[in-house]
Amino acid sequence: MKLNNLMRQLLLTLLLGSSLILGACSQQSEPLSVDEQVDVLDEDLKSVFADQEALDKPLTLSEAMARGILYNLDHRVSVMDAMIAKGEVDIALLEVLPSLDAQGKYIKRDEDNVISARSADSGVQTVPPSIFQEDERTTASLTLGYDVLDAGLAIIDSNTASDKVRIAEERRRKVVHNIIQDVRSAYWRAASAQILNDHIEELIAEGKTMVSELDKEHKSNYSSLVSSQQQMRLLETMHSLTSLKAQLSTAKIELASLINLPPRADYVLAVDEETIFNPNTIPELALDPESLELVALMIRPEIREDILMQRVAARDIRRTTLSALPGLNAFFGYNNDSNDYLRNNDWTEFSMSITGNLINLFTLPVRIEQAKNKEKLTQMRRRALVVAIMSQVNMARLRMDLAQERFGIVRQLASVSRKMRNVVSDNSKPSPSQTLEMDMQAALNRAQLHMAYAEYQNAYGRLLNSIGMDPLPPTGNAASVSEMANVIGQRIDNISPQIFDRLLAYLQERNLQTTYRVNDVQVVHATPKEQSEDVTDIAPAAGVSENTESVQYTGNAVRTPRYND
């Protein structure tokens, strides 16, 4: 009786609780209120810029890249995506476990459960009306079940989930590559704005004053023509300076967003014009185009993601076939019934069954064909991506060569302009308007040189992005901004061709060739002199060795005199 009362109270409690929950769920949610929105935004604004190192010194390019990796919110989202993907693996593995079902039931009848029996031959009643079950009773059961087919499907799903973890990691790598590229582009434009903005604004203000003064001259028709021509030249130069200023002025806000600083944050970049006017501050990647293509096809995150997607598609074919097979189920259970009319109130039972949907067997060829078509689609997408990556590498290399050529021409132009100004100043006494015009032209040449250098740096970054070069080795988990900045500075801006030797040698051994060099493969294999790095430091799956070496670079930076306009 105590057991009956306990089961009755438990079931009544569960019934009451379920009724309350269902009643609460049936009510519609409230509209979004202003107070709720303010509370959410207040929490977001407090946490967006929290838990990061203070920026209390001039910011170098490597430190900006490190901050972008550590604090950029897009990167944090990609890290969370990878964490969730890892959790899906654990959840998929849980499906391999057997099921354990517990059941408790309270039964109450208003009439007795009476049965009788009669002979099948004579129809005479053989058993008088009898009560075999109590009006009020409880039952309980605990059943352990295992489905072999579901376990097999769960193992396939866990393998697929593992590949999706790797896919999430490749997508995280791509996010990092884009952050590094965007930081490099914004940094050098922001550096140019930091150096030039005050001078450009001063010249534009002087130009506006001079244009107003020239507009007031009414001496003669010739003088008016000369004044108008000077006004025209000043206004054209002012327009060019204003356009360049507009291109540079937003870079600091873009950089702040990339490294997760407030948009109006006041920070200083650690850069001067000696760096910008020195072409040797931009490293070169001395690899032939074919080698660059092979490196890109091996370590670009997009191609690795598509190869993993083909794994998933091939596994889906096996899953489709397996799901059509009949399932083998095994059950072992313990049961209890409080019915006093039973001789044994407790008993165990075991059963096995085979169940399957015959329709799945009949439709299996159609579904397998569909799964194979999906695999073929994955292959075609990857092949299209291979062609796109090869094109991107060659375009990036070409753009870097063009940017280098343009930087050299603009640098010569600035030098010639400075010489011409010195000659004019030495041989004649220019008017204030002519002096201002020369100053503005010199500032324009100076700003164009800054833009050409920023474009040169951007082209170099895009070349690294096109081959999939990671700013950090796979094991490079730095604890602080400065530590990560040191690793990035050594890895990104001090690259020699020898860093890819081991990978390229392995590809040559495997006879991997680009399409237009089938008969003559020449893979660069230089002897490491100044720098060497394990292949696994470049791409997680590009090599087999677990030993990693730090990047060594002994090149000396060449300093040039400060530009003087």
XYZ file of C-alpha atoms in Angstrom:
565
model
C 0.000 0.000 0.000
C 2.853 2.394 0.771
C 4.209 1.805 -2.721
C 0.774 2.426 -4.201
C 0.362 5.675 -2.299
C 3.835 6.835 -3.295
C 3.258 6.080 -6.963
C -0.141 7.765 -6.816
C 1.305 10.949 -5.313
C 4.155 10.994 -7.815
C 1.874 10.599 -10.809
C -0.559 13.221 -9.550
C 2.314 15.644 -9.021
C 3.617 15.028 -12.542
C 0.147 15.465 -13.988
C -0.372 18.738 -12.150
C 3.052 20.045 -13.129
C 2.507 19.147 -16.770
C -0.835 20.948 -16.741
C 0.779 24.097 -15.357
C 3.591 23.962 -17.910
C 1.205 23.459 -20.801
C -0.950 26.303 -19.544
C 2.031 28.607 -19.393
C 3.214 27.575 -22.850
C -0.189 28.264 -24.342
C 0.154 31.984 -23.551
C 1.619 34.228 -26.264
C 4.941 35.970 -25.665
C 5.066 39.677 -24.934
C 6.190 42.167 -27.631
C 9.754 43.440 -27.409
C 9.736 46.358 -25.018
C 12.100 49.324 -24.986
C 13.315 48.406 -21.502
C 14.209 44.876 -22.592
C 16.058 46.170 -25.634
C 17.960 48.728 -23.531
C 18.941 46.044 -21.021
C 20.238 43.743 -23.775
C 22.164 46.518 -25.534
C 23.610 47.735 -22.240
C 24.977 44.254 -21.551
C 26.338 43.993 -25.100
C 28.062 47.381 -25.003
C 29.706 46.533 -21.689
C 31.027 43.191 -22.944
C 32.054 44.096 -26.514
C 35.314 45.809 -25.534
C 35.880 43.998 -22.232
C 38.591 41.474 -21.355
C 41.284 42.766 -23.683
C 44.663 44.367 -23.167
C 44.756 48.141 -22.974
C 46.364 49.949 -25.900
C 48.773 52.309 -24.127
C 51.568 52.624 -26.699
C 51.950 53.221 -30.447
C 50.516 50.306 -32.396
C 52.713 48.335 -34.794
C 51.388 46.361 -37.752
C 52.145 43.012 -36.082
C 50.366 44.107 -32.898
C 47.356 45.237 -34.925
C 47.212 41.810 -36.584
C 47.532 40.101 -33.195
C 44.699 42.194 -31.783
C 42.608 41.362 -34.818
C 43.079 37.635 -34.209
C 42.523 37.846 -30.449
C 39.701 40.368 -30.211
C 37.931 40.623 -33.573
C 34.313 39.602 -33.031
C 33.980 37.865 -36.398
C 36.894 35.640 -35.413
C 35.302 34.957 -32.035
C 32.117 33.906 -33.835
C 34.097 31.487 -36.011
C 35.785 30.070 -32.890
C 32.366 29.525 -31.305
C 31.173 27.813 -34.489
C 34.117 25.409 -34.211
C 33.302 24.756 -30.543
C 29.681 24.001 -31.388
C 30.816 21.657 -34.158
C 32.963 19.781 -31.643
C 29.956 19.480 -29.360
C 27.981 17.932 -32.204
C 30.551 15.127 -32.342
C 29.925 14.263 -28.703
C 26.166 14.390 -29.230
C 26.432 12.092 -32.265
C 28.477 9.586 -30.256
C 25.808 9.554 -27.547
C 23.411 8.029 -30.093
C 25.578 4.905 -30.090
C 24.572 4.216 -26.468
C 21.594 1.930 -25.763
C 18.271 3.378 -24.670
C 17.124 3.022 -21.079
C 13.390 3.656 -20.698
C 11.708 3.931 -17.309
C 7.927 3.919 -16.960
C 5.573 4.263 -14.016
C 1.800 4.022 -14.255
C -1.111 4.441 -11.836
C -4.372 2.724 -12.859
C -7.818 3.248 -11.246
C -11.058 1.580 -12.484
C -14.613 2.413 -11.462
C -15.774 -1.148 -12.222
C -14.217 -4.528 -11.502
C -12.249 -6.126 -14.303
C -14.262 -9.370 -14.599
C -13.619 -12.134 -17.116
C -15.211 -15.492 -17.878
C -14.517 -18.264 -20.394
C -16.507 -20.859 -22.356
C -15.612 -23.925 -24.317
C -14.837 -23.371 -27.982
C -16.443 -26.706 -28.864
C -19.633 -26.755 -26.782
C -20.039 -23.124 -25.895
C -20.590 -24.035 -22.246
C -19.151 -21.678 -19.699
C -16.057 -23.277 -18.266
C -14.816 -20.496 -15.998
C -17.243 -18.588 -13.828
C -17.059 -14.766 -13.820
C -13.833 -13.968 -11.995
C -11.918 -10.899 -10.885
C -8.222 -11.191 -11.836
C -7.108 -7.567 -11.418
C -7.428 -4.983 -8.657
C -9.449 -1.841 -9.228
C -6.484 0.278 -8.168
C -2.912 -0.666 -8.972
C 0.475 0.613 -10.073
C 2.949 -0.705 -12.624
C 6.621 0.091 -13.223
C 9.148 -1.007 -15.796
C 12.800 -0.391 -16.682
C 13.781 -1.452 -20.214
C 17.232 -1.504 -21.797
C 17.074 -1.420 -25.588
C 19.701 -1.476 -28.324
C 19.214 -0.946 -32.045
C 22.191 -2.150 -34.087
C 21.161 -0.166 -37.176
C 20.784 3.078 -35.235
C 24.187 2.483 -33.657
C 25.768 2.067 -37.094
C 24.103 5.234 -38.377
C 25.258 7.080 -35.249
C 28.879 6.069 -35.920
C 28.605 7.392 -39.487
C 27.032 10.608 -38.182
C 29.842 11.027 -35.637
C 32.452 10.700 -38.407
C 30.557 13.289 -40.429
C 30.415 15.553 -37.392
C 34.194 15.143 -36.977
C 34.725 16.267 -40.563
C 32.422 19.219 -39.952
C 34.668 20.202 -37.042
C 37.572 20.294 -39.478
C 35.431 22.277 -41.928
C 34.644 24.798 -39.186
C 38.370 25.094 -38.476
C 39.120 25.787 -42.150
C 36.424 28.453 -42.170
C 37.998 29.954 -39.058
C 41.340 30.025 -40.887
C 39.708 31.902 -43.764
C 38.260 34.442 -41.341
C 41.754 34.969 -39.906
C 43.219 35.402 -43.405
C 40.630 38.058 -44.263
C 41.185 39.855 -40.951
C 44.951 39.946 -41.527
C 44.476 41.243 -45.067
C 41.994 43.928 -44.009
C 44.172 44.987 -41.075
C 47.195 45.380 -43.352
C 45.224 47.465 -45.845
C 43.618 49.705 -43.208
C 46.829 50.072 -41.185
C 48.920 51.645 -43.930
C 46.142 53.971 -45.033
C 45.611 54.997 -41.407
C 49.364 55.535 -41.051
C 49.353 57.802 -44.096
C 46.390 59.725 -42.684
C 48.194 60.121 -39.363
C 51.240 61.618 -41.114
C 49.517 63.704 -43.791
C 46.132 64.862 -42.507
C 47.284 67.970 -40.621
C 49.506 69.129 -43.467
C 46.806 68.535 -46.093
C 44.187 70.399 -44.059
C 46.585 73.312 -43.575
C 47.313 73.515 -47.311
C 43.629 73.279 -48.232
C 42.846 76.126 -45.829
C 45.649 78.232 -47.329
C 44.440 77.349 -50.795
C 40.909 78.535 -50.026
C 42.327 81.846 -48.760
C 44.555 82.271 -51.810
C 41.701 81.500 -54.215
C 39.612 84.192 -52.518
C 42.452 86.711 -52.859
C 43.018 85.901 -56.532
C 39.311 86.292 -57.136
C 39.519 89.886 -55.939
C 42.186 90.917 -58.446
C 40.828 93.181 -61.183
C 43.921 94.837 -62.633
C 43.839 93.952 -66.314
C 42.405 91.360 -68.677
C 45.777 89.616 -68.848
C 46.152 89.706 -65.107
C 42.634 88.404 -64.706
C 43.445 85.519 -67.055
C 46.625 84.714 -65.135
C 44.734 84.871 -61.842
C 42.019 82.607 -63.215
C 44.604 80.094 -64.432
C 46.247 80.075 -61.001
C 42.848 79.660 -59.388
C 42.114 76.731 -61.684
C 45.393 74.995 -60.863
C 44.950 75.573 -57.132
C 41.378 74.296 -57.163
C 42.341 71.199 -59.178
C 45.161 70.417 -56.744
C 42.858 71.056 -53.782
C 40.306 68.693 -55.314
C 42.941 65.963 -55.694
C 44.132 66.509 -52.112
C 40.554 66.352 -50.830
C 39.949 63.094 -52.706
C 43.077 61.533 -51.233
C 42.134 62.778 -47.784
C 38.709 61.144 -48.156
C 40.355 57.818 -49.018
C 42.628 58.017 -45.981
C 40.351 59.532 -43.344
C 38.125 56.468 -42.821
C 41.025 54.029 -42.454
C 41.509 54.641 -38.733
C 37.853 53.809 -38.006
C 38.113 50.670 -40.186
C 41.244 49.586 -38.328
C 39.589 50.201 -34.952
C 36.676 47.993 -35.976
C 39.007 45.213 -37.127
C 40.990 45.154 -33.863
C 37.839 45.669 -31.739
C 38.442 49.199 -30.491
C 35.694 51.832 -30.155
C 35.222 53.733 -33.446
C 36.251 57.034 -31.841
C 39.238 55.559 -30.008
C 42.295 57.828 -30.015
C 45.324 55.670 -30.732
C 48.659 56.222 -32.459
C 50.369 54.017 -35.030
C 54.068 53.236 -34.695
C 55.153 54.240 -38.185
C 57.111 57.022 -39.877
C 57.822 58.120 -43.415
C 61.223 56.443 -43.466
C 59.374 53.139 -43.607
C 56.959 54.279 -46.304
C 59.637 55.725 -48.580
C 61.816 52.630 -48.341
C 60.868 49.958 -50.916
C 62.947 47.388 -49.025
C 60.424 47.361 -46.152
C 58.094 45.207 -48.268
C 59.309 41.589 -48.410
C 59.179 39.556 -51.583
C 57.984 36.011 -52.096
C 60.468 34.680 -54.640
C 58.581 31.662 -55.947
C 57.715 30.884 -59.545
C 53.992 30.980 -60.417
C 53.700 27.177 -60.712
C 55.060 26.674 -57.191
C 52.738 29.334 -55.820
C 49.787 27.557 -57.412
C 50.764 24.222 -55.882
C 51.242 25.769 -52.443
C 47.853 27.486 -52.686
C 46.106 24.269 -53.756
C 47.581 22.510 -50.726
C 47.018 25.035 -47.945
C 44.126 27.284 -48.987
C 41.295 26.707 -46.473
C 38.613 26.725 -49.191
C 40.114 23.779 -51.101
C 40.644 21.817 -47.893
C 37.041 22.520 -46.905
C 35.754 21.217 -50.231
C 37.829 18.032 -49.929
C 36.282 17.472 -46.511
C 32.851 18.131 -47.999
C 33.512 15.381 -50.543
C 34.231 13.045 -47.616
C 30.862 13.939 -46.160
C 29.111 13.418 -49.482
C 30.733 9.995 -49.964
C 29.747 9.023 -46.433
C 26.161 10.050 -47.130
C 26.005 7.358 -49.834
C 26.939 4.702 -47.289
C 24.472 6.140 -44.806
C 21.671 6.058 -47.371
C 22.403 2.394 -48.127
C 22.637 1.429 -44.472
C 19.415 3.198 -43.503
C 17.439 0.998 -45.909
C 18.484 -2.219 -44.155
C 16.250 -3.802 -41.502
C 17.146 -3.000 -37.930
C 17.994 -5.564 -35.256
C 16.527 -4.572 -31.884
C 17.250 -6.192 -28.530
C 15.373 -5.401 -25.295
C 15.929 -6.450 -21.710
C 13.526 -5.187 -19.060
C 12.489 -5.367 -15.443
C 8.761 -5.079 -14.613
C 6.694 -4.609 -11.464
C 2.913 -4.802 -11.038
C 1.166 -4.244 -7.683
C -1.779 -6.458 -8.669
C -2.307 -8.829 -5.734
C -3.894 -11.423 -8.014
C -0.541 -12.040 -9.690
C 1.611 -14.828 -8.340
C 4.799 -12.973 -9.379
C 4.659 -9.215 -9.014
C 8.225 -8.783 -10.314
C 9.688 -10.316 -13.477
C 12.289 -9.729 -16.184
C 11.940 -10.243 -19.908
C 14.157 -10.321 -22.993
C 13.169 -9.940 -26.623
C 14.714 -9.484 -30.046
C 13.119 -8.253 -33.233
C 13.977 -7.331 -36.799
C 12.064 -4.441 -38.314
C 12.411 -2.678 -41.622
C 10.511 -0.516 -44.048
C 10.125 -2.380 -47.329
C 9.375 0.867 -49.149
C 12.896 2.057 -48.259
C 14.325 -1.022 -49.963
C 12.287 -0.431 -53.111
C 13.248 3.260 -53.278
C 16.905 2.706 -52.357
C 18.265 3.005 -55.953
C 16.646 6.418 -56.364
C 18.019 7.716 -53.108
C 21.509 6.329 -53.787
C 21.478 8.006 -57.201
C 20.578 11.304 -55.553
C 23.407 10.910 -53.022
C 25.880 10.157 -55.837
C 24.717 13.247 -57.720
C 25.405 15.330 -54.620
C 28.909 13.877 -54.460
C 29.456 14.726 -58.131
C 28.242 18.267 -57.453
C 30.804 18.570 -54.652
C 33.528 17.394 -57.023
C 32.523 19.910 -59.691
C 32.475 22.730 -57.181
C 35.944 21.777 -55.987
C 37.286 21.645 -59.536
C 35.814 25.056 -60.257
C 37.471 26.275 -57.069
C 40.824 24.822 -58.201
C 40.673 26.908 -61.372
C 39.592 29.982 -59.389
C 42.455 29.590 -56.901
C 45.029 29.253 -59.686
C 43.645 32.407 -61.300
C 43.635 34.288 -57.988
C 47.273 33.400 -57.326
C 48.379 34.615 -60.739
C 46.311 37.801 -60.494
C 47.675 38.503 -57.021
C 51.236 38.028 -58.258
C 50.595 40.280 -61.254
C 48.977 42.978 -59.095
C 51.953 42.932 -56.760
C 54.340 43.404 -59.693
C 52.199 46.286 -60.983
C 51.992 47.847 -57.524
C 55.759 47.595 -57.196
C 56.219 49.261 -60.572
C 53.736 52.020 -59.713
C 55.417 52.643 -56.371
C 58.761 53.069 -58.117
C 57.322 55.532 -60.648
C 55.491 57.596 -58.018
C 58.641 57.638 -55.898
C 60.638 58.986 -58.854
C 57.879 61.510 -59.584
C 58.051 62.829 -56.031
C 61.823 63.116 -56.280
C 61.688 64.964 -59.618
C 58.982 67.293 -58.311
C 61.129 68.151 -55.327
C 64.119 68.899 -57.582
C 62.016 71.132 -59.844
C 60.761 73.078 -56.859
C 64.301 73.601 -55.616
C 65.397 74.836 -59.080
C 62.488 77.309 -59.302
C 63.158 78.576 -55.794
C 66.876 79.059 -56.513
C 66.505 80.799 -59.906
C 63.503 83.045 -59.300
C 61.357 84.540 -56.609
C 57.915 82.969 -57.000
C 54.771 84.767 -55.919
C 52.889 83.594 -52.813
C 50.297 81.879 -55.003
C 53.014 80.104 -57.010
C 54.749 79.045 -53.782
C 51.480 77.684 -52.427
C 50.810 75.908 -55.705
C 54.228 74.200 -55.548
C 53.667 73.299 -51.902
C 50.297 71.793 -52.704
C 51.704 69.854 -55.659
C 54.517 68.543 -53.453
C 51.970 67.492 -50.827
C 49.898 65.799 -53.544
C 52.956 63.863 -54.761
C 53.749 62.961 -51.178
C 50.194 61.688 -50.572
C 50.248 59.724 -53.837
C 53.479 58.100 -52.710
C 51.789 57.123 -49.446
C 48.870 55.635 -51.368
C 51.216 53.775 -53.710
C 53.030 52.266 -50.711
C 49.722 51.261 -49.100
C 48.672 49.661 -52.387
C 52.023 47.851 -52.539
C 51.530 46.499 -49.013
C 47.949 45.531 -49.830
C 49.091 43.658 -52.946
C 51.665 41.738 -50.902
C 49.008 40.844 -48.338
C 46.658 39.664 -51.076
C 49.398 37.433 -52.455
C 49.796 35.800 -49.027
C 46.012 35.515 -48.787
C 45.796 33.910 -52.235
C 48.163 31.087 -51.255
C 46.530 30.592 -47.820
C 49.515 31.546 -45.667
C 48.562 31.406 -41.978
C 49.848 34.239 -39.753
C 50.391 31.746 -36.920
C 51.648 28.157 -36.870
C 49.113 25.511 -35.797
C 50.753 25.324 -32.360
C 51.174 29.084 -31.968
C 48.863 29.792 -29.034
C 50.295 33.048 -27.705
C 49.110 34.247 -24.320
C 49.438 37.988 -24.967
C 49.310 40.519 -27.787
C 53.071 41.093 -27.693
C 53.908 37.378 -27.902
C 51.539 36.831 -30.800
C 52.826 39.981 -32.527
C 56.406 38.649 -32.371
C 55.358 35.369 -33.984
C 53.356 37.162 -36.681
C 56.191 39.588 -37.414
C 58.651 36.731 -37.910
C 56.257 34.607 -39.941
C 54.453 37.030 -42.240
C 56.984 39.716 -43.091
C 60.133 37.564 -43.205
C 59.276 34.893 -45.737
C 61.884 33.176 -47.874
C 61.229 30.575 -50.583
C 62.811 27.857 -48.435
C 59.796 27.871 -46.140
C 57.864 25.826 -48.699
C 60.711 23.510 -49.757
C 59.537 20.451 -47.871
C 55.980 20.773 -49.133
C 57.079 21.321 -52.733
C 59.529 18.410 -52.560
C 56.720 16.152 -51.348
C 54.474 17.320 -54.197
C 57.250 16.656 -56.676
C 57.654 13.166 -55.238
C 53.898 12.602 -55.669
C 54.143 14.063 -59.196
C 51.418 16.656 -58.565
C 51.437 19.041 -61.517
C 49.531 22.057 -62.714
C 47.569 21.470 -65.916
C 49.797 23.409 -68.289
C 53.043 21.782 -67.151
C 52.301 18.119 -67.534
C 55.501 17.165 -69.335
C 57.981 19.442 -67.595
C 57.674 19.821 -63.845
C 60.175 22.082 -62.140
C 59.502 22.398 -58.437
C 61.616 24.882 -56.513
C 63.897 23.084 -54.059
C 66.402 25.516 -52.635
C 68.819 24.634 -49.851
C 67.700 26.316 -46.596
C 70.158 28.994 -45.576
C 68.526 31.691 -43.528
C 65.081 30.309 -42.767
C 63.438 26.929 -42.439
C 60.050 25.820 -41.210
C 58.243 22.546 -40.830
C 55.476 21.956 -43.342
C 53.032 21.393 -40.484
C 53.661 24.988 -39.406
C 52.248 26.175 -42.732
C 49.196 23.927 -43.018
C 47.888 21.457 -40.417
C 47.710 18.559 -42.879
C 50.477 19.475 -45.311
C 53.144 17.284 -43.650
C 53.579 14.406 -41.278
C 56.237 15.603 -38.864
C 55.174 16.812 -35.420
C 58.333 18.836 -34.813
C 58.061 22.558 -35.389
C 60.812 25.114 -35.744
C 60.638 28.827 -35.208
C 61.239 31.088 -38.187
C 64.702 32.576 -38.359
C 65.362 35.742 -40.367
C 68.674 37.577 -40.500
C 67.936 40.179 -43.139
C 68.841 43.786 -42.313
C 66.337 46.545 -42.957
C 67.627 49.319 -45.192
C 66.963 52.840 -43.989
C 66.547 55.773 -46.374
C 66.636 59.517 -45.703
C 63.403 61.117 -44.600
C 61.365 62.601 -47.406
C 61.627 66.369 -47.519
C 59.213 68.231 -49.733
